[in-house]
Short mmCIF file of C-alpha atoms and ligand atoms in Angstrom, two decimals:
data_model
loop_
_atom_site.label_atom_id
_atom_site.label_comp_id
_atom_site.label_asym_id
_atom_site.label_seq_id
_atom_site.Cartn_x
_atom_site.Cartn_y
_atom_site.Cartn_z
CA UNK L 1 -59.76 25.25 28.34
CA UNK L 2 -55.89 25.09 28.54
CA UNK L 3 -53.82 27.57 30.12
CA UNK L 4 -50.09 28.78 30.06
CA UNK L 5 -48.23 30.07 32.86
CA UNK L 6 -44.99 32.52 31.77
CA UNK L 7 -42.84 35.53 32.34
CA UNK L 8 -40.43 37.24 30.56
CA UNK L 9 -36.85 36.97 30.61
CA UNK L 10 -35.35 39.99 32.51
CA UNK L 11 -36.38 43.18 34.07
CA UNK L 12 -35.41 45.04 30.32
CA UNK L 13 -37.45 42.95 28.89
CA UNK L 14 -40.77 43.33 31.03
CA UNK L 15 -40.43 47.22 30.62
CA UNK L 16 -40.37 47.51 26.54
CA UNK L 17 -43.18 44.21 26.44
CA UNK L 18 -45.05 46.17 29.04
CA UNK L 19 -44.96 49.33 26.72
CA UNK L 20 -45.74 47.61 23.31
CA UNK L 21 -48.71 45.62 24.51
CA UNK L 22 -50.27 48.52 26.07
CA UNK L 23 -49.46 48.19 30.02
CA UNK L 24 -47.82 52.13 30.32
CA UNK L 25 -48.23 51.52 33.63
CA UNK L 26 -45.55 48.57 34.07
CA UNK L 27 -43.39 49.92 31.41
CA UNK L 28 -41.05 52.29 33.66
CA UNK L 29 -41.82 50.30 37.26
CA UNK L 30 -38.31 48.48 38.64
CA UNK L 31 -37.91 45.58 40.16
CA UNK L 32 -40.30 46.61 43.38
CA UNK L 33 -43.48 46.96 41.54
CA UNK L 34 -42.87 43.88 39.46
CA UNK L 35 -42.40 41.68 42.94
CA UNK L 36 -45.73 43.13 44.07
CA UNK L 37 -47.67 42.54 40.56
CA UNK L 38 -50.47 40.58 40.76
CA UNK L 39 -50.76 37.53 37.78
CA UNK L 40 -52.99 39.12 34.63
CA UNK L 41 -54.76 37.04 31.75
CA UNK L 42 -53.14 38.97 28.65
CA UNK L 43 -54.10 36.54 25.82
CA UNK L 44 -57.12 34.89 24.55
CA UNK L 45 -55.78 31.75 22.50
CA UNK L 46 -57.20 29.74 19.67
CA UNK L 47 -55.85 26.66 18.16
CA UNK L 48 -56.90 24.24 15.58
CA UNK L 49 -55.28 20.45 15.38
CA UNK L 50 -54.38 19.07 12.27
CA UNK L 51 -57.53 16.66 12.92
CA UNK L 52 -59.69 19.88 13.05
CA UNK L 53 -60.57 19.96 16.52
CA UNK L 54 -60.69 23.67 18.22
CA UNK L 55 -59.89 24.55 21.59
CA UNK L 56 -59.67 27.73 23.37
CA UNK L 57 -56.59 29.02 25.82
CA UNK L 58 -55.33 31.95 27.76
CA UNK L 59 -52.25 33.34 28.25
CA UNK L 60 -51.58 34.04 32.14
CA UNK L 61 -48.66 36.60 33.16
CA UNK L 62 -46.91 35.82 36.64
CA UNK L 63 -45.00 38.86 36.35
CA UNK L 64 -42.20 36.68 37.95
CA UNK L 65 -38.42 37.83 36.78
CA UNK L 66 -35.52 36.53 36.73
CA UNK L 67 -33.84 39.06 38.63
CA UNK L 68 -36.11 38.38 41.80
CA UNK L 69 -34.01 35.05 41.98
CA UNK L 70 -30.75 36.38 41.39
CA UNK L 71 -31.54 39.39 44.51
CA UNK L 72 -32.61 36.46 46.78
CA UNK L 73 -35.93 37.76 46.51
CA UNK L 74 -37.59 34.64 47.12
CA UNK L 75 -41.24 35.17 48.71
CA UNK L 76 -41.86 37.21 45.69
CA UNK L 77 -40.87 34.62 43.26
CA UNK L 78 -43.15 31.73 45.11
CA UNK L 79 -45.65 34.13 45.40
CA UNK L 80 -45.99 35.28 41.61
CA UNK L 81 -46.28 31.28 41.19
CA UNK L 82 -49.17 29.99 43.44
CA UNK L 83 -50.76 33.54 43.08
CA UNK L 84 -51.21 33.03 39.27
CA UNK L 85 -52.16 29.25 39.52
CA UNK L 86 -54.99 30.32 41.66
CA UNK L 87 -55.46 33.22 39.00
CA UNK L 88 -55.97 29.85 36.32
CA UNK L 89 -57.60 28.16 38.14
CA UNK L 90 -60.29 30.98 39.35
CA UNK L 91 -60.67 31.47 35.30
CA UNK L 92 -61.79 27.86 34.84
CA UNK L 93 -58.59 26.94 32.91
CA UNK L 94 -58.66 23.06 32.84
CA UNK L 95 -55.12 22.46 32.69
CA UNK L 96 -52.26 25.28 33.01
CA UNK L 97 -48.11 24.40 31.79
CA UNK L 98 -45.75 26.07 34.07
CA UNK L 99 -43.61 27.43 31.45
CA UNK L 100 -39.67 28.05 32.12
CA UNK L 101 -39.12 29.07 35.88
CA UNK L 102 -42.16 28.85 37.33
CA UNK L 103 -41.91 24.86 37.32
CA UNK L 104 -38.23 24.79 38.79
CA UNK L 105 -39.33 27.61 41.11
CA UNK L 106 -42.81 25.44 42.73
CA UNK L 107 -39.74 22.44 42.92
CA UNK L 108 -37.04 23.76 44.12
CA UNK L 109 -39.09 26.09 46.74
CA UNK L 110 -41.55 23.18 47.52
CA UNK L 111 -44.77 24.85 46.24
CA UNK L 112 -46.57 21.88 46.73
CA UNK L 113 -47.14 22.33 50.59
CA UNK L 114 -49.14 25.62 49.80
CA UNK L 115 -52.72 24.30 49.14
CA UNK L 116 -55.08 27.38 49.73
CA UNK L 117 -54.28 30.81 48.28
CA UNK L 118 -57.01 32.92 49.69
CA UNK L 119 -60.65 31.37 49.41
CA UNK L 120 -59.18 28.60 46.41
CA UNK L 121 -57.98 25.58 47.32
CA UNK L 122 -55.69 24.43 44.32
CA UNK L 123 -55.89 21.51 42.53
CA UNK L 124 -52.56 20.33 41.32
CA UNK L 125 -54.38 18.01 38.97
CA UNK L 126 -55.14 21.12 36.55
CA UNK L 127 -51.33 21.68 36.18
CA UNK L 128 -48.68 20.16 33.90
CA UNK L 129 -44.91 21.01 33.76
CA UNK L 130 -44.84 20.38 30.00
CA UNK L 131 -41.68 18.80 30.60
CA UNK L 132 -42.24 15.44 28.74
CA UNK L 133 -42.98 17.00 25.16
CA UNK L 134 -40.33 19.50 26.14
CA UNK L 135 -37.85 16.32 26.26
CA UNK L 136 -39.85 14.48 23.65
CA UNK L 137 -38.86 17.67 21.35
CA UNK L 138 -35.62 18.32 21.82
CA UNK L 139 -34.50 14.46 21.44
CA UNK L 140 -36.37 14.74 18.17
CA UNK L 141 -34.45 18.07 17.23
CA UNK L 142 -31.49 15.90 18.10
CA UNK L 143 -31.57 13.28 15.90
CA UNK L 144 -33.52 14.69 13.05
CA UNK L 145 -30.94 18.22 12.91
CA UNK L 146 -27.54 16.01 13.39
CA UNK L 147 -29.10 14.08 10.18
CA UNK L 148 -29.67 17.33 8.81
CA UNK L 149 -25.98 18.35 9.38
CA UNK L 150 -24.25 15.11 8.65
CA UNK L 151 -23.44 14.51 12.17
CA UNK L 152 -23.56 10.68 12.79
CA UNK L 153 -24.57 9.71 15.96
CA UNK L 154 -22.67 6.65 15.98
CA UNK L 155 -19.65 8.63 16.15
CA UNK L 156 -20.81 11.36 17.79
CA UNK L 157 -20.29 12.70 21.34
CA UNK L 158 -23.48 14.50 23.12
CA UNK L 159 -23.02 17.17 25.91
CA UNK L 160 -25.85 17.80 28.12
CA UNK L 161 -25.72 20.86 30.24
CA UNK L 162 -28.31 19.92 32.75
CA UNK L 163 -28.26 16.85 32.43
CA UNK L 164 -29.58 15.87 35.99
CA UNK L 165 -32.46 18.02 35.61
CA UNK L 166 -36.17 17.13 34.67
CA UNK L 167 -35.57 18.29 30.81
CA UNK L 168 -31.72 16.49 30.95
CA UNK L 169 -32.33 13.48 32.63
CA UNK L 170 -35.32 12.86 30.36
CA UNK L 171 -33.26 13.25 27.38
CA UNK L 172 -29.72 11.39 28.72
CA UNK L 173 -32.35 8.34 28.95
CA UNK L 174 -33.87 8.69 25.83
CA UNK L 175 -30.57 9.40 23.83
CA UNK L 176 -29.14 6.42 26.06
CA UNK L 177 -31.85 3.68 25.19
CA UNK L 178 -33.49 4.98 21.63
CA UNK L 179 -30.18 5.63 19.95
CA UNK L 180 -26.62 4.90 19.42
CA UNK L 181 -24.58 8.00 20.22
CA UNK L 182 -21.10 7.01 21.05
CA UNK L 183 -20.78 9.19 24.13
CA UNK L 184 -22.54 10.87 26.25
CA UNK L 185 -21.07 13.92 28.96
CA UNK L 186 -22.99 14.84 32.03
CA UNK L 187 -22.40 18.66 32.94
CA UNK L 188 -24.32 19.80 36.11
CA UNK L 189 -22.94 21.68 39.60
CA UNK L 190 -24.25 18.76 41.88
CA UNK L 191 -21.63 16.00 41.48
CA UNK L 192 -23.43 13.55 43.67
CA UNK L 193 -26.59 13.46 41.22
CA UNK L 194 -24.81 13.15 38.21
CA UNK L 195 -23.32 10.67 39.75
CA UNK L 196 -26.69 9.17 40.55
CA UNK L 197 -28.09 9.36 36.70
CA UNK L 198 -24.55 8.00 36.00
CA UNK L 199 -25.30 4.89 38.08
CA UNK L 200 -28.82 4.80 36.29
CA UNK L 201 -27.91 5.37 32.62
CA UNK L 202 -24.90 2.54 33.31
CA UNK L 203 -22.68 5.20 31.64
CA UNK L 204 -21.88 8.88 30.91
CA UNK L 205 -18.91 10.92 31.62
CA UNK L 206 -19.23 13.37 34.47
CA UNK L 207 -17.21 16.71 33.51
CA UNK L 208 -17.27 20.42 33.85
CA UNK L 209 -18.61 22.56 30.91
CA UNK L 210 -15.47 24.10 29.81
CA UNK L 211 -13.82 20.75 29.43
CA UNK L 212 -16.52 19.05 27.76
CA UNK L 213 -17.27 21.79 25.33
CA UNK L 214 -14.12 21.04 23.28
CA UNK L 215 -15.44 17.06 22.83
CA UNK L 216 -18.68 17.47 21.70
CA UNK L 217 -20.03 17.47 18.33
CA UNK L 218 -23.82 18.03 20.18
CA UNK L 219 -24.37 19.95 23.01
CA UNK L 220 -28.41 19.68 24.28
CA UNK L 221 -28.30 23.06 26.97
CA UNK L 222 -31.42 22.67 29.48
CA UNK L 223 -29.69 23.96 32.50
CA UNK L 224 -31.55 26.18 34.50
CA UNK L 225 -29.71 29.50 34.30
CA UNK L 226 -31.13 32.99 34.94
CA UNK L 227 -28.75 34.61 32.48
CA UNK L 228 -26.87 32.94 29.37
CA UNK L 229 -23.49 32.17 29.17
CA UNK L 230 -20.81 33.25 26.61
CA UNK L 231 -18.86 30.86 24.64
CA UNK L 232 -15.59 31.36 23.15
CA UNK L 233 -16.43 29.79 19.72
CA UNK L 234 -13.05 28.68 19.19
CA UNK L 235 -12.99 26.25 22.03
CA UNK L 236 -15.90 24.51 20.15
CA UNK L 237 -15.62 21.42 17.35
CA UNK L 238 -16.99 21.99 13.88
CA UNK L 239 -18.97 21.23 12.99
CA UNK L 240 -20.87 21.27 16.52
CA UNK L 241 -24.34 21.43 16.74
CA UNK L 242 -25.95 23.12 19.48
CA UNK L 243 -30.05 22.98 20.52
CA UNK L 244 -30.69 25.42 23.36
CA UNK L 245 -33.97 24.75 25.44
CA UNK L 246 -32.97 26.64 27.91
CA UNK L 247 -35.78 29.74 28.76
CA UNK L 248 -34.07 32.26 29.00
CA UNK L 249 -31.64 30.59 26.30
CA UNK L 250 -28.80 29.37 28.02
CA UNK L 251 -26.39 30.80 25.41
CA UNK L 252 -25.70 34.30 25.37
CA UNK L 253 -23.24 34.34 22.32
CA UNK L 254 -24.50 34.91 18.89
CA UNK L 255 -21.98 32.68 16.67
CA UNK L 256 -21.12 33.54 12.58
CA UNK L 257 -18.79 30.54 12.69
CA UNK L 258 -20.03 28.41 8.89
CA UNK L 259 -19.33 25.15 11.64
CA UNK L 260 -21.52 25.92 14.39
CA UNK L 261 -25.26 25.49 14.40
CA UNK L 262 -27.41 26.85 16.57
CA UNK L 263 -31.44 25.16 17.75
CA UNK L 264 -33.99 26.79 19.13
CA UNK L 265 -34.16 23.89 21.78
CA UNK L 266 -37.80 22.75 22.87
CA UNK L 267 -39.91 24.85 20.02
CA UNK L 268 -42.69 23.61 17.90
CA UNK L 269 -43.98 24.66 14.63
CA UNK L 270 -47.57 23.84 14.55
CA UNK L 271 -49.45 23.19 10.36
CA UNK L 272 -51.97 26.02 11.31
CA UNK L 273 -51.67 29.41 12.57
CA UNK L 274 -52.79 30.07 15.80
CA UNK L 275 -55.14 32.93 17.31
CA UNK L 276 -53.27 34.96 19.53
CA UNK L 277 -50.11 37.85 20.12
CA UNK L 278 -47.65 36.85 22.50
CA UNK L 279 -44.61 34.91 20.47
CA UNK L 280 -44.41 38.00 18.96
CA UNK L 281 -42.95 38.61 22.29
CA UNK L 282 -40.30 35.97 22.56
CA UNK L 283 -38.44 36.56 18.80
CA UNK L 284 -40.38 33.32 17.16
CA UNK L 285 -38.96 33.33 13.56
CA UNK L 286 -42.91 32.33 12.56
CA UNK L 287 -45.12 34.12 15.42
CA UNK L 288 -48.08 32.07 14.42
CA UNK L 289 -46.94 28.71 14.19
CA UNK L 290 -43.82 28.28 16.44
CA UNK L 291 -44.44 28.03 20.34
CA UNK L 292 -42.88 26.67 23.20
CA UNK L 293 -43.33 22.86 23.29
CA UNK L 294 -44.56 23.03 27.11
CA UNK L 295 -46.99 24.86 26.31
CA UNK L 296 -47.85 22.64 23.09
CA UNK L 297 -47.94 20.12 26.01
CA UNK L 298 -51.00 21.75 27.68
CA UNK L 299 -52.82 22.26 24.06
CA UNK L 300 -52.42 18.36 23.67
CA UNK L 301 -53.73 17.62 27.19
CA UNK L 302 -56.57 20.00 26.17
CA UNK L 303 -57.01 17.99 23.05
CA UNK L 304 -56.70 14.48 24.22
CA UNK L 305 -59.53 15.69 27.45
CA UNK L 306 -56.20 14.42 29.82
CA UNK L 307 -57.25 16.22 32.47
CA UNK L 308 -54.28 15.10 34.58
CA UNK L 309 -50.48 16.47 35.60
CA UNK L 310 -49.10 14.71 32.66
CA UNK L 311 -46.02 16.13 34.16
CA UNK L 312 -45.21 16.64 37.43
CA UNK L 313 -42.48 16.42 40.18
CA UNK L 314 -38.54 15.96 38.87
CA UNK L 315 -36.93 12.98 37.31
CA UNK L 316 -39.90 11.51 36.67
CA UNK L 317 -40.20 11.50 33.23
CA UNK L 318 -40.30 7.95 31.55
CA UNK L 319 -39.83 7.03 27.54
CA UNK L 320 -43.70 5.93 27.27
CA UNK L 321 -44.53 9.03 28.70
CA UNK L 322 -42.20 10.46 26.14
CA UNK L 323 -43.93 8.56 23.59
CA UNK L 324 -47.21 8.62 24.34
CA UNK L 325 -47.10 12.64 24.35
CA UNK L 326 -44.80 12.56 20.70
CA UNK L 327 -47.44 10.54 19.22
CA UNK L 328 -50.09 13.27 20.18
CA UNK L 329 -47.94 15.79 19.15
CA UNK L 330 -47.69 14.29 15.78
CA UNK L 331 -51.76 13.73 15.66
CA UNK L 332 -52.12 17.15 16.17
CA UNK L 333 -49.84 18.39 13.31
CA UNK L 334 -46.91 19.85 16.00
CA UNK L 335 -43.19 19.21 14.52
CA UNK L 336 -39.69 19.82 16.02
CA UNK L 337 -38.37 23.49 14.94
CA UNK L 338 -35.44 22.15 12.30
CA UNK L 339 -34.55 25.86 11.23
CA UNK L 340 -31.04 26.92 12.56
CA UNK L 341 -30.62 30.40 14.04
P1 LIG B 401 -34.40 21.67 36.48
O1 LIG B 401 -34.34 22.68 37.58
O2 LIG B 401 -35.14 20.40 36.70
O3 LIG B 401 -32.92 21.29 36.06
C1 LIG B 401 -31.94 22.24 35.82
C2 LIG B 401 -30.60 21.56 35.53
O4 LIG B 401 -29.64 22.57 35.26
C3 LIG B 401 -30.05 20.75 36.70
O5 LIG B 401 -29.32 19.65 36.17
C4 LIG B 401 -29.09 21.72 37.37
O6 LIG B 401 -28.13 21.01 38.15
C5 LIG B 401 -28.49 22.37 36.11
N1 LIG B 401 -27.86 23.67 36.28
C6 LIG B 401 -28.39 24.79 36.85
N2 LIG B 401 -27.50 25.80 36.78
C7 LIG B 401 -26.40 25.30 36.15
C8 LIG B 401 -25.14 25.85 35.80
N3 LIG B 401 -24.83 27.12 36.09
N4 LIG B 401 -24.24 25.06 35.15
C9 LIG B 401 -24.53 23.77 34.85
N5 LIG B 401 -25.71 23.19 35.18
C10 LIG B 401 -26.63 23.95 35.82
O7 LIG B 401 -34.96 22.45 35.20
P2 LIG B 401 -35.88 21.93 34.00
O8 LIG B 401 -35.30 20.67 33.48
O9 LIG B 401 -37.29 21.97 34.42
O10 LIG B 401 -35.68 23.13 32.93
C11 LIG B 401 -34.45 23.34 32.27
C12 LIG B 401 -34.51 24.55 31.31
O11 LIG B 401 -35.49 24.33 30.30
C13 LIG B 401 -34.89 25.87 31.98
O12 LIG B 401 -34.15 26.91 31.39
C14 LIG B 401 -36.37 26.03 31.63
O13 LIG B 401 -36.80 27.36 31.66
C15 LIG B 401 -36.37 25.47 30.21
N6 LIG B 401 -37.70 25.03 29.75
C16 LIG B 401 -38.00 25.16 28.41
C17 LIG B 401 -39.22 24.74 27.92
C18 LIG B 401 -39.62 24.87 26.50
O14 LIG B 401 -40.81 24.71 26.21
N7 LIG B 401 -38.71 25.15 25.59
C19 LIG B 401 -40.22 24.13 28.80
C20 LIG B 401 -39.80 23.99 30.17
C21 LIG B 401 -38.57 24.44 30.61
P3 LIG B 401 -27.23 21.75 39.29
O15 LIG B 401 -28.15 22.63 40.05
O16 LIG B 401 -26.65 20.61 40.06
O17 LIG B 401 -26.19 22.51 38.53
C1 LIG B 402 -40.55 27.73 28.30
O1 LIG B 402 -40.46 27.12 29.29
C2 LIG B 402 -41.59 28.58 27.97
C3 LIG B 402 -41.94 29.71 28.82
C4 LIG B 402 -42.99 30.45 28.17
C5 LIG B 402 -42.98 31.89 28.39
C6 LIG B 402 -43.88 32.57 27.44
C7 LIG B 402 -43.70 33.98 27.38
C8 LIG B 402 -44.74 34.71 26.60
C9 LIG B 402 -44.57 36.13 26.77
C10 LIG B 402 -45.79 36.96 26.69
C11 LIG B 402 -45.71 38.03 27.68
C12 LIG B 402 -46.72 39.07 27.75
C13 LIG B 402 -46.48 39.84 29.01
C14 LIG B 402 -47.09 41.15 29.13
C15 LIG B 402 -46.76 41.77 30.45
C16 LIG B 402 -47.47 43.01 30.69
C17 LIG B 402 -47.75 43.28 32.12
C18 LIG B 402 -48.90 42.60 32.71
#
C-alpha cells in the first residue's frame, strides 16, 4: 500500500477544507488547535497503471500549516511530521511521500534522530521524498512547454529560484548535462551553496531574484517559501515562461499578460482516473487525473514493489535516479501537466 503525507497551504485554507469535507469541528479552530491536531487518514485511494496493475493508497493529513513556521512554532511543526509517519506506518502503508513541507521540515529540523514515537519504532525505509520524479517532471515540463512556446533553449536563459535545494539542484544538473540552454542563473539566500553547486555544475550565474527576473526567458520556482511572492509583470521578458513547483506556489500574482506563461510546476496527469477526493482540494484543473508528482512518486514505488527511500536526504538526487523514476512514470501512463494556467 502507498501512502501520502500533506497539509494544506494556510490557516484559511484548513478552515473552509475542514468545513467542505465534513470536519465542523476543525473548520472555526485557529492556529492552537491545529498545532495540537493529531495526523488523520482522510482518503482511501485507488489507482490503475496504464499496464493495468491496481494498487490501493491513503491519504494521511499532518494538519501541519504553514503559519506554525512563520510564528516560530517549531515543536509543533516536527511534531505533526514524525506523529503522522508513525500514523502511516501504524496503518501498514508500505511506502509514504512527504509531500511539500513536511520533507524540508524532517531536513532542515533533523527528523532523522527521532526513531521511536510512542510504542513504533520508524522505519525510514517506508518513506520517500518524491523529490526525484518531482525534478524528473518539471525538467520535462521544461523542455517539452518552451517547445510548446517557441522558446529555444539554445538561446534561452533559465532562472532557478531554489536552485540549491533538493528540487533545484536536481534540475540545474539535469538542464546542465541533458540539454543546451545557453544560461543558467542561480537564485537562493545562501551565497556560499550556490556557490558550491556553482563549483559543481562548472557554471551558472549567482544573482538575486529581482535582477535575474528581467534575463530570463524560463524561470523553474522550487524555492521553499511559506507564502508566494508578487511579481511586477513588467519587469519580466516576453515571452517568459514560468513553471512553479513550488507547494504552496511560489507565485502569488495571477498574470493576463498574452507573453507570460504560467506551469503548474511538478504536476502529473495520469491516462486513468483515479479513486479518490482530495485534488479537488488543491484547484487541479482535472481532479481525477492530475496529482502532485511526489506523490505519483510513491504510486510508482508501490507499482515497481521498490520498497526503498527512493528519495531521501538533500542534494542527493542523481540523473539515473532521474531516469530510472521517468521511465516508470512513463510505464505507468503519468505525463508532465503541459496546460498553461
Ligand atoms: P529545499 O528546502 O531542499 O530547498 C529550498 C530552496 O529554496 C533552497 O535553495 C533555499 O535556499 C531556497 N529558498 C528558500 N526561501 C527562499 C527565498 N525566499 N528566496 C530564494 N530562495 C529561497 O526544498 P525542496 O527542494 O524539497 O522543495 C522545494 C519546493 O517544492 C517546496 O515549495 C516544496 O513544497 C515543493 N514540492 C513540490 C512537489 C510537487 O510534487 N509538486 C513535491 C515536493 C516538493 P536558501 O534557504 O539559501 O534561500
Ligand atoms: C507537493 O509537495 C505536494 C503536497 C501534497 C499536498 C496534498 C494536499 C491534499 C489536500 C487534501 C487535504 C484534506 C485535508 C482535510 C483536513 C481536515 C481535517 C482533518
Amino acid at each position: 500500500m502507498f501512502g501520502l503525507i500533506g497539509h494544506l497551504t494556510s490557516l484559511e485554507h484548513a478552515q473552509s477544507v475542514a468545513r467542505d469535507l465534513g470536519y465542523p469541528e476543525y473548520a472555526d479552530q485557529g492556529l492552537d488547535f491545529w498545532c495540537s491536531a493529531p495526523p488523520q487518514i482522510v482518503d482511501t485511494i485507488k489507482v490503475k497503471s496504464a499496464t493495468g496493475q491496481v494498487i490501493e493508497g491513503r491519504y494521511v493529513e499532518s494538519c501541519f500549516l504553514p503559519e506554525m513556521l512563520a510564528a516560530r512554532r517549531i515543536k509543533a511543526a516536527t511534531r505533526k511530521i514524525v506523529n503522522a509517519m508513525a500514523h502511516a506506518q501504524k496503518h501498514g502503508v508500505d511506502i509514504t511521500a512527504l509531500g511539500g513541507f513536511s520533507s524540508i521540515i524532517f531536513e532542515n529540523f533533523n527528523l532523522n534522530q527521532i526513531q521511536q514515537v510512542r510504542n513504533i519504532k520508524l522505519d525510514f525505509r517506508r518513506f520517500t521524498t518524491g523529490n526525484t520524479h518531482t525534478a524528473y517532471i518539471i525538467c520535462r515540463q521544461v523542455e517539452q512547454a518552451s517547445k510548446k512556446l517557441g522558446i529555444e533553449l539554445s538561446r534561452a536563459t533559465v532562472a532557478v529560484c531554489g536552485a540549491t535545494g533538493d528540487i533545484g539542484s536536481a534540475v540545474c544538473q539535469w538542464l546542465n548535462a541533458r540539454t543546451d540552454v545557453q544560461d543558467l542563473l542561480l537564485i537562493a539566500r545562501n551565497q556560499e551553496r550556490v556557490q558550491q553547486l556553482q563549483e559543481y555544475l562548472g557554471r551558472g550565474k549567482a544573482m538575486a531574484l529581482t535582477e535575474a527576473l528581467p534575463q530570463a526567458d524560463i524561470v523553474v520556482w522550487v524555492a521553499s517559501m511559506p507564502k508566494g511572492v508578487e511579481i511586477d509583470a513588467a519587469a519580466l521578458k516576453q515571452p517568459c515562461l514560468m513553471v512553479d513547483g513550488g507547494y504552496p506556489k511560489n507565485l502569488a500574482t495571477r498574470f493576463s499578460h498574452p507573453g507570460i506563461h504560467v506551469l503548474k510546476g511538478g504536476i502529473v496527469e495520469h491516462a486513468l482516473d483515479i479513486d479518490w477526493r482530495i485534488m479537488n482540494i488543491v484547484n487541479m484543473d482535472v481532479p481525477a487525473r492530475q496529482l502532485f508528482a511526489c506523490f505519483a512518486e510513491s504510486m510508482l514505488l508501490e507499482f515497481e514493489k521498490w520498497y526503498t527511500n527512493f528519495s531521501w536526504g538533500r542534494n542527493q538526487i542523481t540523473l539515473e535516479k532521474m531516469d530510472q523514476i521517468g521511465q516508470s512514470s512513463v510505464k505507468h501512463g503519468f505525463k508532465p501537466l503541459l496546460t498553461f494556467g
